[in-house]
Amino acid sequence: MIVIKENTAIDNGFITASQKRFVGNARTHVHEFFEIEYIIDGSGICKIDGIEYPMRAGTLFLLDPSNTHEIISADAELINVMFKCEYDNDIFILPSLRSPMVELTERDSAFISALLNEMISVYEKDIGFARLLLKCVTQKLNSYPSAEAPTSLPYIQHTLLYITENFRYGITLESAAAHLGLCPTYLSELFAKQMGKTFKNYLDNVRFSYAKNLLSFTDLPICDVHRYAGFGDYANFSRRFKKLFGMTPTEYRKKS
């Protein structure tokens, strides 16, 4: 498994955008950031969390840091955008899509293609404009079938985004509250009321779900899974994993 780190992929702290021809395979990898892949033409398979999606003209893939990603037998022209959702205290919320793959209408494909091409031409010299173009893309995606959003409350949406971008690291309720400029007690009560679970329970769910993806769809050594999923030590992770899922991480990998 390859881990593509933010500081090696996003050279200006927020976004990078390019058009390229991709031929062949890309082994299973994970990102520390969000990614858009828009297929201009060609074919191939984009495998996300073990599910295979066809790559064809007019399809768009939206990936987050909790996804595993692989490309199989591709010969495609595509636009690739890698970005952070939080930048200089400016936060925007991504659409809650039912699937990481969106099949765009012909009209929307032309519109999004124009936005992404403009983004390629300006992102190195005008980050603000590039971010505005990216917001236009994500707003357009909001018109496509979506999963039920867990909440519409901005503070909780921002907290969920903070977790998605940072679950690998030692984040806590206190760090999330400080990030949002809130009192930890207030955020704790607000989060539990809106989400029906505590901040820690939600964070643990994200981490265990990601650990299961790593065990199922990557070749990452089992002794390293806990670290990439944000858990402190392997013994504690293994004990809690067995308690939750009725088997050890090693047994889970063999079964899956």
XYZ file of N, CA and C in Angstrom:
768
model
N 0.826 -1.196 0.000
C 0.000 0.000 0.000
C 0.861 1.247 0.000
N 0.427 2.252 -0.741
C 1.115 3.530 -0.802
C 0.298 4.571 -0.048
N 0.943 5.356 0.794
C 0.295 6.465 1.479
C 0.781 7.760 0.839
N -0.130 8.502 0.215
C 0.233 9.772 -0.416
C -0.035 10.881 0.584
N 1.030 11.474 1.090
C 0.914 12.465 2.148
C 0.619 13.852 1.583
N -0.065 14.614 2.391
C -0.456 15.965 1.979
C 0.738 16.809 1.578
N 1.823 16.735 2.353
C 2.955 17.620 2.075
C 3.764 17.205 0.853
N 3.485 16.027 0.300
C 4.168 15.631 -0.933
C 3.270 15.766 -2.142
N 1.975 15.926 -1.928
C 1.034 15.971 -3.049
C 0.450 17.361 -3.270
N 0.272 18.125 -2.202
C -0.324 19.455 -2.316
C 0.759 20.464 -1.992
N 1.295 21.079 -3.029
C 2.516 21.855 -2.846
C 2.297 23.274 -2.337
N 1.046 23.734 -2.245
C 0.831 25.102 -1.775
C -0.095 25.152 -0.562
N -0.324 24.023 0.084
C -1.133 24.016 1.294
C -2.608 23.845 1.074
N -3.082 23.966 -0.174
C -4.515 23.833 -0.387
C -4.893 22.944 -1.561
N -4.319 23.208 -2.724
C -4.853 22.557 -3.916
C -3.772 22.333 -4.962
N -3.926 21.273 -5.725
C -3.146 21.099 -6.935
C -4.086 20.509 -7.977
N -3.919 20.909 -9.211
C -4.821 20.480 -10.276
C -4.016 20.254 -11.547
N -4.321 19.171 -12.265
C -3.583 18.869 -13.487
C -4.426 17.992 -14.412
N -4.104 18.064 -15.698
C -4.701 17.155 -16.676
C -3.615 16.217 -17.168
N -3.954 14.936 -17.282
C -2.923 13.972 -17.667
C -3.552 12.756 -18.329
N -2.710 12.003 -19.002
C -3.105 10.708 -19.550
C -2.571 9.644 -18.623
N -3.450 8.770 -18.159
C -3.011 7.696 -17.278
C -3.218 6.370 -17.986
N -2.133 5.598 -18.088
C -2.192 4.293 -18.747
C -1.614 3.250 -17.794
N -2.367 2.177 -17.571
C -1.864 1.095 -16.734
C -2.610 0.965 -15.433
N -1.874 0.632 -14.374
C -2.473 0.375 -13.064
C -1.846 1.280 -12.008
N -2.610 1.568 -10.972
C -2.086 2.244 -9.783
C -2.438 1.373 -8.596
N -1.429 0.878 -7.897
C -1.678 -0.042 -6.794
C -2.468 0.653 -5.697
N -3.027 -0.125 -4.818
C -3.872 0.411 -3.756
C -3.123 1.478 -2.960
N -3.797 2.614 -2.776
C -3.183 3.711 -2.038
C -4.252 4.463 -1.250
N -3.797 5.261 -0.311
C -4.676 6.129 0.475
C -4.095 7.533 0.463
N -4.967 8.513 0.721
C -4.552 9.914 0.705
C -4.739 10.547 2.079
N -4.015 11.600 2.323
C -4.243 12.407 3.518
C -5.020 13.679 3.156
N -5.787 13.622 2.093
C -6.505 14.805 1.583
C -7.676 14.318 0.744
N -8.439 15.252 0.197
C -9.547 14.925 -0.693
C -9.060 14.949 -2.143
N -9.772 14.204 -3.006
C -9.348 14.135 -4.399
C -10.563 14.044 -5.318
N -10.477 14.744 -6.438
C -11.448 14.617 -7.523
C -10.719 14.065 -8.733
N -11.315 13.053 -9.367
C -10.839 12.567 -10.657
C -11.993 12.676 -11.643
N -11.815 13.511 -12.662
C -12.837 13.688 -13.689
C -12.317 13.048 -14.976
N -13.072 12.103 -15.526
C -12.637 11.360 -16.704
C -13.094 12.090 -17.970
N -12.122 12.516 -18.784
C -12.419 13.201 -20.038
C -12.767 12.198 -21.124
N -11.938 11.173 -21.258
C -12.244 10.069 -22.175
C -11.405 8.860 -21.791
N -11.692 7.727 -22.429
C -10.942 6.520 -22.149
C -11.727 5.547 -21.296
N -10.999 4.606 -20.710
C -11.647 3.549 -19.945
C -10.715 3.026 -18.864
N -11.266 2.174 -18.028
C -10.509 1.568 -16.943
C -11.441 1.279 -15.788
N -10.865 0.866 -14.673
C -11.642 0.577 -13.469
C -11.043 1.356 -12.302
N -11.894 2.046 -11.589
C -11.494 2.740 -10.367
C -12.077 1.938 -9.199
N -11.203 1.358 -8.400
C -11.631 0.506 -7.294
C -11.514 1.269 -5.993
N -12.651 1.505 -5.339
C -12.699 2.315 -4.117
C -13.292 1.472 -2.999
N -12.526 1.277 -1.945
C -12.962 0.459 -0.805
C -13.506 -0.895 -1.257
N -12.803 -1.494 -2.235
C -13.142 -2.828 -2.684
C -14.223 -2.910 -3.746
N -14.860 -1.790 -4.082
C -15.926 -1.782 -5.090
C -15.372 -1.224 -6.395
N -15.621 -1.919 -7.502
C -15.109 -1.501 -8.805
C -16.127 -0.617 -9.528
N -15.635 0.547 -9.992
C -16.463 1.498 -10.742
C -15.831 1.712 -12.114
N -16.655 1.776 -13.176
C -16.105 1.975 -14.520
C -15.647 3.415 -14.736
N -14.497 3.563 -15.348
C -13.997 4.878 -15.752
C -14.412 5.106 -17.206
N -15.193 6.136 -17.450
C -15.601 6.489 -18.805
C -15.873 7.980 -18.863
N -15.933 8.499 -20.066
C -16.099 9.940 -20.267
C -17.323 10.446 -19.504
N -17.112 11.553 -18.765
C -18.216 12.165 -18.045
C -18.428 11.657 -16.643
N -17.604 10.705 -16.193
C -17.713 10.257 -14.807
C -16.754 11.048 -13.929
N -17.163 11.257 -12.689
C -16.354 11.994 -11.720
C -16.302 11.191 -10.437
N -15.114 11.110 -9.851
C -14.922 10.396 -8.595
C -14.514 11.397 -7.518
N -15.184 11.310 -6.369
C -14.874 12.174 -5.235
C -14.424 11.290 -4.081
N -13.153 11.428 -3.699
C -12.544 10.568 -2.681
C -12.188 11.388 -1.450
N -12.334 10.764 -0.273
C -11.930 11.450 0.956
C -10.814 10.669 1.647
N -10.225 11.212 2.715
C -9.070 10.546 3.341
C -9.352 9.179 3.938
N -10.614 8.775 4.028
C -10.911 7.462 4.593
C -11.062 6.383 3.530
N -10.922 6.734 2.253
C -11.072 5.760 1.173
C -9.748 5.082 0.824
N -9.829 3.812 0.441
C -8.720 3.155 -0.248
C -9.028 3.219 -1.737
N -7.972 3.301 -2.563
C -8.181 3.625 -3.976
C -7.178 2.838 -4.824
N -7.668 2.273 -5.924
C -6.823 1.532 -6.849
C -7.332 1.765 -8.264
N -6.431 1.829 -9.240
C -6.822 1.953 -10.645
C -6.333 0.725 -11.395
N -7.228 0.141 -12.204
C -6.943 -1.117 -12.885
C -7.164 -0.961 -14.387
N -6.162 -1.389 -15.169
C -6.266 -1.468 -16.640
C -6.814 -0.186 -17.262
N -6.232 0.936 -16.894
C -6.739 2.219 -17.369
C -5.984 2.711 -18.603
N -6.697 3.377 -19.455
C -6.134 4.158 -20.553
C -7.075 5.335 -20.712
N -6.826 6.382 -19.945
C -7.804 7.459 -19.840
C -7.134 8.828 -19.731
N -7.783 9.816 -20.320
C -7.421 11.223 -20.132
C -8.281 11.743 -18.989
N -7.641 12.363 -18.008
C -8.408 12.784 -16.843
C -7.866 14.077 -16.247
N -8.710 14.712 -15.455
C -8.303 15.870 -14.655
C -8.287 15.429 -13.203
N -7.185 15.708 -12.526
C -7.006 15.324 -11.135
C -6.867 16.572 -10.276
N -7.653 16.627 -9.208
C -7.593 17.751 -8.265
C -7.436 17.182 -6.866
N -6.407 17.618 -6.149
C -6.184 17.213 -4.770
C -6.287 18.455 -3.897
N -7.045 18.349 -2.794
C -7.326 19.573 -2.040
C -7.641 19.288 -0.580
N -7.546 20.338 0.205
C -7.995 20.338 1.588
C -9.308 21.102 1.659
N -10.184 20.708 2.575
C -11.435 21.447 2.743
C -11.263 22.651 3.664
N -10.254 22.609 4.509
C -10.017 23.717 5.429
C -8.741 24.439 5.022
N -8.872 25.757 4.836
C -7.726 26.535 4.378
C -7.853 27.962 4.878
N -6.886 28.423 5.661
C -6.893 29.786 6.195
C -8.219 30.142 6.842
N -8.730 29.227 7.690
C -9.985 29.425 8.421
C -11.215 29.508 7.518
N -11.048 29.166 6.251
C -12.171 29.118 5.324
C -12.545 27.651 5.143
N -13.784 27.298 5.492
C -14.206 25.905 5.473
C -15.415 25.763 4.565
N -15.397 24.752 3.721
C -16.631 24.457 2.988
C -16.929 22.973 3.083
N -18.191 22.658 2.943
C -18.676 21.307 3.167
C -18.891 20.606 1.838
N -18.381 19.399 1.732
C -18.564 18.624 0.516
C -19.960 18.001 0.470
N -20.469 17.714 -0.734
C -21.772 17.059 -0.826
C -21.725 15.656 -0.236
N -22.828 15.226 0.325
C -22.934 13.878 0.883
C -23.527 12.968 -0.190
N -22.651 12.412 -1.027
C -23.096 11.615 -2.172
C -23.363 10.168 -1.773
N -24.286 9.525 -2.472
C -24.571 8.116 -2.211
C -23.418 7.223 -2.647
N -22.680 7.677 -3.645
C -21.588 6.882 -4.206
C -20.409 7.804 -4.490
N -19.167 7.299 -4.386
C -18.018 8.141 -4.745
C -17.930 8.412 -6.242
N -18.724 7.695 -7.067
C -18.747 7.935 -8.508
C -20.031 8.649 -8.902
N -19.883 9.719 -9.695
C -21.037 10.456 -10.212
C -20.987 10.404 -11.733
N -22.083 9.988 -12.338
C -22.186 10.020 -13.795
C -22.872 11.322 -14.190
N -22.104 12.262 -14.710
C -22.601 13.594 -15.009
C -23.446 13.604 -16.275
N -24.439 14.497 -16.297
C -25.170 14.720 -17.536
C -24.232 15.402 -18.534
N -24.601 15.386 -19.795
C -23.752 16.010 -20.817
C -23.546 17.497 -20.533
N -24.606 18.164 -20.124
C -24.513 19.601 -19.825
C -23.622 19.852 -18.614
N -23.828 19.074 -17.538
C -23.018 19.261 -16.334
C -21.565 18.880 -16.574
N -21.346 17.884 -17.414
C -19.985 17.480 -17.741
C -19.229 18.630 -18.402
N -19.877 19.314 -19.342
C -19.241 20.447 -20.016
C -18.973 21.579 -19.024
N -19.930 21.815 -18.115
C -19.793 22.884 -17.128
C -18.650 22.598 -16.160
N -18.624 21.381 -15.600
C -17.586 21.024 -14.637
C -16.219 20.947 -15.307
N -16.184 20.460 -16.542
C -14.919 20.429 -17.279
C -14.347 21.834 -17.435
N -15.210 22.798 -17.755
C -14.754 24.189 -17.908
C -14.214 24.732 -16.584
N -14.909 24.446 -15.484
C -14.455 24.910 -14.171
C -13.103 24.309 -13.803
N -12.949 23.004 -14.035
C -11.701 22.328 -13.670
C -10.538 22.795 -14.535
N -10.789 23.023 -15.821
C -9.725 23.531 -16.691
C -9.297 24.934 -16.286
N -10.258 25.748 -15.887
C -9.912 27.088 -15.394
C -9.114 26.974 -14.096
N -9.472 26.015 -13.253
C -8.748 25.799 -12.009
C -7.286 25.439 -12.281
N -7.068 24.601 -13.276
C -5.703 24.214 -13.641
C -4.874 25.436 -14.024
N -5.506 26.363 -14.722
C -4.761 27.518 -15.232
C -4.472 28.578 -14.173
N -5.245 28.565 -13.041
C -5.087 29.671 -12.080
C -4.587 29.251 -10.706
N -4.612 27.952 -10.351
C -4.415 27.609 -8.939
C -3.046 28.011 -8.412
N -2.019 28.032 -9.258
C -0.677 28.378 -8.777
C -0.524 29.865 -8.485
N -1.334 30.713 -9.115
C -1.171 32.159 -8.933
C -2.328 32.818 -8.199
N -3.475 32.148 -8.095
C -4.628 32.759 -7.438
C -5.413 31.676 -6.702
N -4.975 31.372 -5.478
C -5.591 30.310 -4.694
C -7.053 30.633 -4.391
N -7.341 31.892 -4.096
C -8.709 32.275 -3.774
C -9.670 31.974 -4.913
N -9.271 32.296 -6.130
C -10.116 32.031 -7.290
C -10.248 30.527 -7.519
N -9.135 29.796 -7.346
C -9.190 28.338 -7.510
C -10.153 27.718 -6.510
N -10.128 28.211 -5.297
C -11.041 27.684 -4.270
C -12.493 27.992 -4.623
N -12.739 29.179 -5.158
C -14.094 29.530 -5.580
C -14.578 28.602 -6.691
N -13.702 28.294 -7.636
C -14.058 27.368 -8.712
C -14.361 25.981 -8.156
N -13.569 25.550 -7.163
C -13.800 24.252 -6.540
C -15.151 24.227 -5.827
N -15.494 25.324 -5.168
C -16.801 25.403 -4.511
C -17.928 25.287 -5.531
N -17.743 25.889 -6.701
C -18.758 25.777 -7.757
C -18.929 24.320 -8.193
N -17.808 23.603 -8.308
C -17.882 22.191 -8.671
C -18.656 21.404 -7.624
N -18.324 21.593 -6.346
C -18.987 20.824 -5.291
C -20.453 21.213 -5.157
N -20.769 22.481 -5.399
C -22.175 22.891 -5.361
C -22.970 22.222 -6.471
N -22.382 22.116 -7.640
C -23.056 21.425 -8.739
C -23.295 19.954 -8.384
N -22.341 19.328 -7.710
C -22.503 17.933 -7.309
C -23.643 17.755 -6.315
N -24.005 18.837 -5.611
C -25.127 18.765 -4.679
C -26.446 18.474 -5.371
N -26.497 18.665 -6.681
C -27.743 18.413 -7.413
C -27.915 16.931 -7.750
N -26.911 16.106 -7.420
C -26.972 14.677 -7.707
C -27.443 13.912 -6.470
N -27.948 12.678 -6.668
C -28.478 11.916 -5.521
C -27.485 11.857 -4.373
N -27.977 12.135 -3.187
C -27.094 12.200 -2.029
C -27.578 11.278 -0.930
N -26.648 10.915 -0.079
C -27.011 10.179 1.129
C -27.625 11.163 2.115
N -28.321 10.642 3.078
C -28.925 11.517 4.078
C -27.821 12.147 4.918
N -27.773 13.470 4.921
C -26.756 14.175 5.696
C -27.032 13.983 7.184
N -25.983 13.753 7.998
C -26.208 13.516 9.416
C -26.725 14.745 10.155
N -26.408 15.923 9.643
C -26.835 17.165 10.278
C -26.637 18.325 9.314
N -27.408 19.377 9.519
C -27.227 20.597 8.730
C -26.664 21.725 9.583
N -26.385 21.439 10.842
C -25.859 22.458 11.746
C -24.397 22.739 11.415
N -24.048 23.990 11.069
C -22.677 24.281 10.607
C -21.580 23.819 11.565
N -21.729 24.057 12.867
C -20.679 23.667 13.804
C -20.429 22.153 13.765
N -21.498 21.369 13.636
C -21.334 19.920 13.606
C -20.791 19.477 12.260
N -21.235 20.099 11.169
C -20.676 19.798 9.854
C -19.169 20.045 9.848
N -18.752 21.149 10.443
C -17.323 21.465 10.493
C -16.571 20.470 11.376
N -17.218 20.016 12.446
C -16.588 19.024 13.309
C -16.406 17.696 12.575
N -17.420 17.283 11.826
C -17.323 16.043 11.060
C -16.220 16.137 10.016
N -16.107 17.295 9.377
C -15.052 17.501 8.396
C -13.677 17.460 9.063
N -13.564 18.075 10.230
C -12.312 18.058 10.997
C -11.906 16.620 11.307
N -12.876 15.791 11.685
C -12.586 14.385 11.969
C -12.132 13.666 10.705
N -12.839 13.878 9.597
C -12.497 13.205 8.340
C -11.095 13.549 7.882
N -10.692 14.792 8.042
C -9.370 15.202 7.574
C -8.253 14.841 8.544
N -8.590 14.583 9.811
C -7.534 14.461 10.818
C -7.622 13.222 11.698
N -8.492 12.248 11.353
C -8.689 11.108 12.258
C -7.424 10.294 12.462
N -6.465 10.351 11.515
C -5.219 9.589 11.661
C -4.344 10.105 12.802
N -4.591 11.319 13.211
C -3.707 11.971 14.179
C -4.355 11.967 15.566
N -3.662 12.489 16.541
C -4.136 12.436 17.916
C -5.153 13.502 18.248
N -6.218 13.582 17.464
C -7.223 14.619 17.708
C -8.119 14.224 18.875
N -8.687 15.221 19.523
C -9.562 15.014 20.674
C -10.724 15.999 20.577
N -11.687 15.823 21.453
C -12.784 16.786 21.559
C -12.227 18.179 21.822
N -11.196 18.244 22.678
C -10.619 19.550 23.023
C -9.956 20.206 21.819
N -9.253 19.423 21.013
C -8.591 20.011 19.839
C -9.622 20.447 18.802
N -10.707 19.679 18.659
C -11.767 20.064 17.730
C -12.443 21.350 18.188
N -12.695 21.449 19.488
C -13.334 22.653 20.018
C -12.439 23.874 19.828
N -11.140 23.706 20.099
C -10.207 24.817 19.904
C -10.143 25.220 18.433
N -10.195 24.240 17.541
C -10.158 24.512 16.106
C -11.349 25.352 15.680
N -12.503 25.102 16.300
C -13.724 25.816 15.939
C -13.970 27.040 16.815
N -13.126 27.245 17.838
C -13.303 28.386 18.720
C -14.468 28.218 19.674
N -14.709 26.962 20.110
C -15.830 26.673 21.001
C -15.334 26.123 22.327
N -16.180 26.164 23.321
C -15.904 25.517 24.602
C -16.090 24.006 24.424
N -15.155 23.189 24.908
C -15.292 21.728 24.753
C -16.603 21.172 25.298
N -17.049 21.676 26.445
C -18.298 21.182 27.031
C -19.476 21.473 26.121
N -19.498 22.667 25.549
C -20.586 23.042 24.646
C -20.575 22.170 23.396
N -19.385 21.969 22.804
C -19.299 21.143 21.605
C -19.703 19.698 21.928
N -19.293 19.190 23.077
C -19.634 17.826 23.471
C -21.147 17.647 23.544
N -21.829 18.582 24.193
C -23.278 18.496 24.346
C -23.979 18.654 22.997
N -23.499 19.596 22.191
C -24.096 19.848 20.882
C -23.922 18.642 19.966
N -22.722 18.066 19.977
C -22.428 16.914 19.121
C -23.300 15.721 19.510
N -23.383 15.423 20.797
C -24.182 14.285 21.257
C -25.652 14.470 20.910
N -26.151 15.682 21.031
C -27.557 15.958 20.731
C -27.849 15.774 19.248
N -26.941 16.266 18.391
C -27.167 16.227 16.952
C -26.882 14.848 16.353
N -25.866 14.166 16.859
C -25.399 12.929 16.248
C -25.882 11.666 16.963
N -26.389 11.810 18.188
C -26.855 10.639 18.921
C -25.738 9.784 19.473
N -24.520 10.284 19.466
C -23.363 9.595 20.044
C -22.327 10.629 20.425
N -21.396 10.239 21.257
C -20.385 11.190 21.692
C -19.342 11.414 20.599
N -18.583 12.484 20.751
C -17.493 12.780 19.823
C -16.533 11.603 19.754
N -16.158 11.048 20.903
C -15.204 9.935 20.935
C -15.768 8.698 20.245
N -17.042 8.401 20.480
C -17.647 7.238 19.824
C -17.657 7.401 18.310
N -17.970 8.596 17.851
C -17.989 8.838 16.408
C -16.583 8.703 15.827
N -15.606 9.297 16.504
C -14.216 9.216 16.055
C -13.744 7.763 16.018
N -14.078 7.001 17.043
C -13.701 5.584 17.064
C -14.337 4.826 15.903
N -15.601 5.131 15.596
C -16.277 4.464 14.480
C -15.561 4.733 13.163
N -15.142 5.986 12.949
C -14.411 6.344 11.731
C -13.098 5.568 11.672
N -12.391 5.520 12.775
C -11.091 4.851 12.805
C -11.218 3.345 12.605
N -12.186 2.710 13.266
C -12.359 1.262 13.096
C -12.825 0.928 11.684
N -13.696 1.745 11.113
C -14.140 1.516 9.735
C -12.965 1.601 8.775
N -12.100 2.572 9.000
C -10.912 2.724 8.156
C -9.957 1.550 8.347
N -9.795 1.120 9.596
C -8.927 -0.034 9.870
C -9.439 -1.272 9.138
N -10.743 -1.470 9.105
C -11.321 -2.609 8.389
C -11.032 -2.502 6.893
N -11.109 -1.280 6.329
C -10.759 -1.088 4.920
C -9.298 -1.452 4.658
N -8.418 -1.021 5.555
C -6.996 -1.324 5.388
C -6.739 -2.825 5.456
N -7.421 -3.495 6.356
C -7.256 -4.938 6.483
C -7.819 -5.678 5.272
N -8.921 -5.176 4.725
C -9.607 -5.872 3.637
C -8.993 -5.606 2.270
N -8.551 -4.369 2.024
C -8.244 -3.963 0.657
C -6.798 -3.531 0.423
N -5.940 -3.644 1.435
C -4.538 -3.275 1.257
C -3.644 -4.390 1.783
N -2.359 -4.251 1.471
C -1.370 -5.204 1.980
C -0.562 -4.615 3.132
N -1.081 -3.558 3.747
C -0.389 -2.947 4.878
C -0.216 -3.963 5.997
N 1.011 -4.130 6.520
C 1.213 -5.079 7.615
C 0.242 -4.829 8.766
N -0.288 -5.901 9.311
C -1.304 -5.769 10.354
C -0.785 -4.997 11.557
N 0.501 -5.171 11.847
C 1.067 -4.471 13.004
C 1.141 -2.962 12.794
N 0.921 -2.488 11.548
C 0.953 -1.050 11.263
C -0.438 -0.442 11.075
N -1.467 -1.288 10.962
C -2.812 -0.790 10.680
C -3.268 0.190 11.746
N -3.009 -0.146 13.011
C -3.492 0.728 14.081
C -2.942 2.137 13.959
N -1.687 2.245 13.527
C -1.052 3.570 13.435
C -1.685 4.400 12.320
N -1.930 3.795 11.170
C -2.536 4.539 10.067
C -3.998 4.876 10.339
N -4.639 4.110 11.225
C -6.038 4.381 11.549
C -6.184 5.332 12.738
N -5.065 5.737 13.323
C -5.123 6.741 14.378
C -5.180 6.211 15.795
N -4.918 4.906 15.993
C -4.930 4.346 17.345
C -3.532 4.397 17.947
N -3.486 4.514 19.266
C -2.219 4.738 19.940
C -1.275 3.563 19.943
N -1.753 2.373 20.277
C -0.860 1.218 20.325
C -1.597 -0.016 19.831
N -0.828 -0.983 19.329
C -1.425 -2.146 18.682
C -2.194 -3.025 19.654
N -1.657 -3.237 20.841
C -2.302 -4.142 21.801
C -3.707 -3.650 22.150
N -3.817 -2.352 22.420
C -5.121 -1.786 22.756
C -6.071 -1.857 21.562
N -5.536 -1.546 20.365
C -6.349 -1.612 19.146
C -6.850 -3.032 18.920
N -5.975 -4.016 19.018
C -6.343 -5.406 18.771
C -7.396 -5.891 19.767
N -7.218 -5.522 21.027
C -8.181 -5.935 22.054
C -9.563 -5.339 21.775
N -9.602 -4.059 21.459
C -10.884 -3.387 21.187
C -11.504 -3.893 19.889
N -10.664 -4.176 18.894
C -11.167 -4.691 17.621
C -11.876 -6.033 17.841
N -11.251 -6.917 18.600
C -11.845 -8.234 18.856
C -13.141 -8.104 19.641
N -13.176 -7.172 20.577
C -14.385 -6.968 21.377
C -15.540 -6.490 20.498
N -15.246 -5.622 19.530
C -16.288 -5.065 18.662
C -16.740 -6.035 17.583
N -15.792 -6.752 16.964
C -16.106 -7.537 15.772
C -16.003 -9.053 15.967
N -15.651 -9.464 17.187
C -15.648 -10.890 17.486
C -14.477 -11.659 16.908
N -13.466 -10.967 16.418
C -12.273 -11.629 15.881
C -11.108 -10.657 15.925
N -9.904 -11.172 15.887
C -8.718 -10.326 15.895
C -8.527 -9.689 14.519
N -7.720 -8.636 14.412
C -7.424 -8.070 13.091
C -6.867 -9.110 12.123
N -6.015 -10.021 12.588
C -5.461 -11.065 11.725
C -6.561 -11.975 11.211
N -7.475 -12.380 12.074
C -8.598 -13.226 11.669
C -9.512 -12.493 10.683
N -9.709 -11.209 10.913
C -10.569 -10.413 10.015
C -9.960 -10.345 8.623
N -8.664 -10.124 8.542
C -8.020 -10.059 7.226
C -8.145 -11.393 6.490
N -7.946 -12.476 7.184
C -8.050 -13.799 6.548
C -9.471 -14.028 6.038
N -10.457 -13.631 6.832
C -11.851 -13.839 6.456
C -12.248 -12.956 5.274
N -11.821 -11.712 5.295
C -12.232 -10.779 4.240
C -11.470 -11.010 2.953
